[in-house]
Short mmCIF file of C-alpha atoms in Angstrom, two decimals:
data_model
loop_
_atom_site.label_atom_id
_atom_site.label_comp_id
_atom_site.label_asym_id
_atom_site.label_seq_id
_atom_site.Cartn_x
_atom_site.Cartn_y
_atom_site.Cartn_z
CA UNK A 76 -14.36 -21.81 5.50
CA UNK A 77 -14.77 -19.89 8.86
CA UNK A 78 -18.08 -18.81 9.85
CA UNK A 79 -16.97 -15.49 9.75
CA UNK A 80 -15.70 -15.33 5.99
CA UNK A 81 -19.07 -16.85 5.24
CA UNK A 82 -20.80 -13.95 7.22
CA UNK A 83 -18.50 -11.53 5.42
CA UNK A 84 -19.83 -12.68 2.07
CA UNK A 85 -23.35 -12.74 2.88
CA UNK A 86 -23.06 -9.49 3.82
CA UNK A 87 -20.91 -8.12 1.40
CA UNK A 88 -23.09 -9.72 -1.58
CA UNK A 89 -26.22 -8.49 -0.58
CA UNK A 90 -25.40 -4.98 0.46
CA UNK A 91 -23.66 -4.81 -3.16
CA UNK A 92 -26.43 -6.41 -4.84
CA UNK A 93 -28.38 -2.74 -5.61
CA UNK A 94 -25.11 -1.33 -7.33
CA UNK A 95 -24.59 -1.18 -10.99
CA UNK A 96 -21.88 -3.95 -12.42
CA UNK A 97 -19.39 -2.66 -15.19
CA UNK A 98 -18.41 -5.39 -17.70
CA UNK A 99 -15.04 -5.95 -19.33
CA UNK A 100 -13.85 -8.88 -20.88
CA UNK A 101 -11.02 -9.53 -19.00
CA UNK A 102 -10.33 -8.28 -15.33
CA UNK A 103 -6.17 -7.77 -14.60
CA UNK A 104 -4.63 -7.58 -11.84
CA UNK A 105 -3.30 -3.84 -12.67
CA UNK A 106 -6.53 -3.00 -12.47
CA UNK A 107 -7.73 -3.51 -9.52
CA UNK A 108 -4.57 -2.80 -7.98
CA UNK A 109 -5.26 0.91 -9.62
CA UNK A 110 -8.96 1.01 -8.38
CA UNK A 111 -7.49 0.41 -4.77
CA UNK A 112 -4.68 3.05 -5.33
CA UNK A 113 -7.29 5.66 -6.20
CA UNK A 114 -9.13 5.10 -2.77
CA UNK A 115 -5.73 4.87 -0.45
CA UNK A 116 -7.27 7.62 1.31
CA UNK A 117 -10.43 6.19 2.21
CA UNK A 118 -8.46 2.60 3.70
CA UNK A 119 -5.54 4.73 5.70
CA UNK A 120 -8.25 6.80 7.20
CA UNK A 121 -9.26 4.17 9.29
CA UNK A 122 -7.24 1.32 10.97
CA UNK A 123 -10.78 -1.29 10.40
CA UNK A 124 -10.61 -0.42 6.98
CA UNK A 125 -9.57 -3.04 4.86
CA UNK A 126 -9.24 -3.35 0.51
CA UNK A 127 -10.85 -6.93 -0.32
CA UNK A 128 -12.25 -8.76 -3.27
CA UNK A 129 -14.92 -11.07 -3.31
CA UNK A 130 -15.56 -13.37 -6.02
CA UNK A 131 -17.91 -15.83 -7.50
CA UNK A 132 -18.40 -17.97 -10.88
CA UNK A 133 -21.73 -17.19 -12.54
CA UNK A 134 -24.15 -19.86 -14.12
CA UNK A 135 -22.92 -17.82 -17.30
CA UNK A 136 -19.59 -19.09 -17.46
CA UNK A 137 -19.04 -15.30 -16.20
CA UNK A 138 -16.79 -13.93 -13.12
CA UNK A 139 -18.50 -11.25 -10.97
CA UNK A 140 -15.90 -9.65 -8.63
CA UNK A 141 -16.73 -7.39 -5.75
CA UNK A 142 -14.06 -4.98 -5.03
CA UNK A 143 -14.28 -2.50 -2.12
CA UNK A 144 -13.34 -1.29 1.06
CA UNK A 145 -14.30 -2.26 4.28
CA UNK A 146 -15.05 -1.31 7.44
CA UNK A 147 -14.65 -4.01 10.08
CA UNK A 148 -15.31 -2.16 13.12
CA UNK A 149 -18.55 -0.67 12.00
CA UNK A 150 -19.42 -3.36 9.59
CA UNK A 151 -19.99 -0.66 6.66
CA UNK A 152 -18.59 -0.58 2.86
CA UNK A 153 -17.04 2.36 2.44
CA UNK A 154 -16.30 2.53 -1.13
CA UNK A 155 -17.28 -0.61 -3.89
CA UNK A 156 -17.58 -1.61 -7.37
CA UNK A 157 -19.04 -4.62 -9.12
CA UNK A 158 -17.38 -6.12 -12.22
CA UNK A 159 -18.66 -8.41 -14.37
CA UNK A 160 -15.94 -10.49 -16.57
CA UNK A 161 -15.71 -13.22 -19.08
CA UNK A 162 -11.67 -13.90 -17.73
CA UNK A 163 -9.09 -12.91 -15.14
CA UNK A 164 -5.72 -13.17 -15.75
CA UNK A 165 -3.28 -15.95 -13.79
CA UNK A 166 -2.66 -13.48 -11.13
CA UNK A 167 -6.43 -12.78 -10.17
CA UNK A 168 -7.19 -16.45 -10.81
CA UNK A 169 -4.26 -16.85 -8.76
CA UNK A 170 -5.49 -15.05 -5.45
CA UNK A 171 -9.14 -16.42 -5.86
CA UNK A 172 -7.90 -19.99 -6.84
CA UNK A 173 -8.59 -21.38 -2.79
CA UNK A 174 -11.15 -18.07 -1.41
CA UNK A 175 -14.15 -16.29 -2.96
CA UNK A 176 -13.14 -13.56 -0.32
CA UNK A 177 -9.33 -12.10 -0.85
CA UNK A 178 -8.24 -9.65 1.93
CA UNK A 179 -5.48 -6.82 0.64
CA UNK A 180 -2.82 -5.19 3.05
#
């Protein structure tokens, strides 16, 4: 993994680590997609901006997913969410199966 990706999710984690987490038993693909659609404003506004997920397995057997949008030129979240999940479906699992960090165009 690129030093970079790995400086992404340090950040990323712990600027997102004061937010509150939502919980649903199993996190689809339609959702976040939907999530991403309801802030298309906030990523077209700037060209930096960027829609991501960042994942990780918890010690619970749990999936806690990250979803937000990023600023890369200023190095700020502009909007997030944290999810908490007991399953993904095969497409999520899909995207996440070789990164912790997926980038959306």
């Amino acid at each position: 993994m690129a030093l970079e990706t790995l400086l992404w999710i340090a950040f990323i984690t712990t600027a997102t680590a004061g937010i509150a987490t939502i919980f649903i038993a199993r996190l689809v693909m339609n959702e976040v997609v939907n999530w991403f659609r309801e802030r298309s404003k906030i990523k077209l506004a700037n060209k930096d901006n960027i829609a991501f997920t960042l994942q990780k397995k918890l010690d619970s057997g749990n999936f806690k997913t990250v979803q937000g949008v990023f600023d890369t030129g200023r190095s700020e979240i502009k909007a997030v969410r944290a999810i908490e999940s007991e399953r993904m479906d095969p497409e999520m699992q899909n995207l996440h199966r070789n990164s912790e960090l997926v980038v959306y165009e």
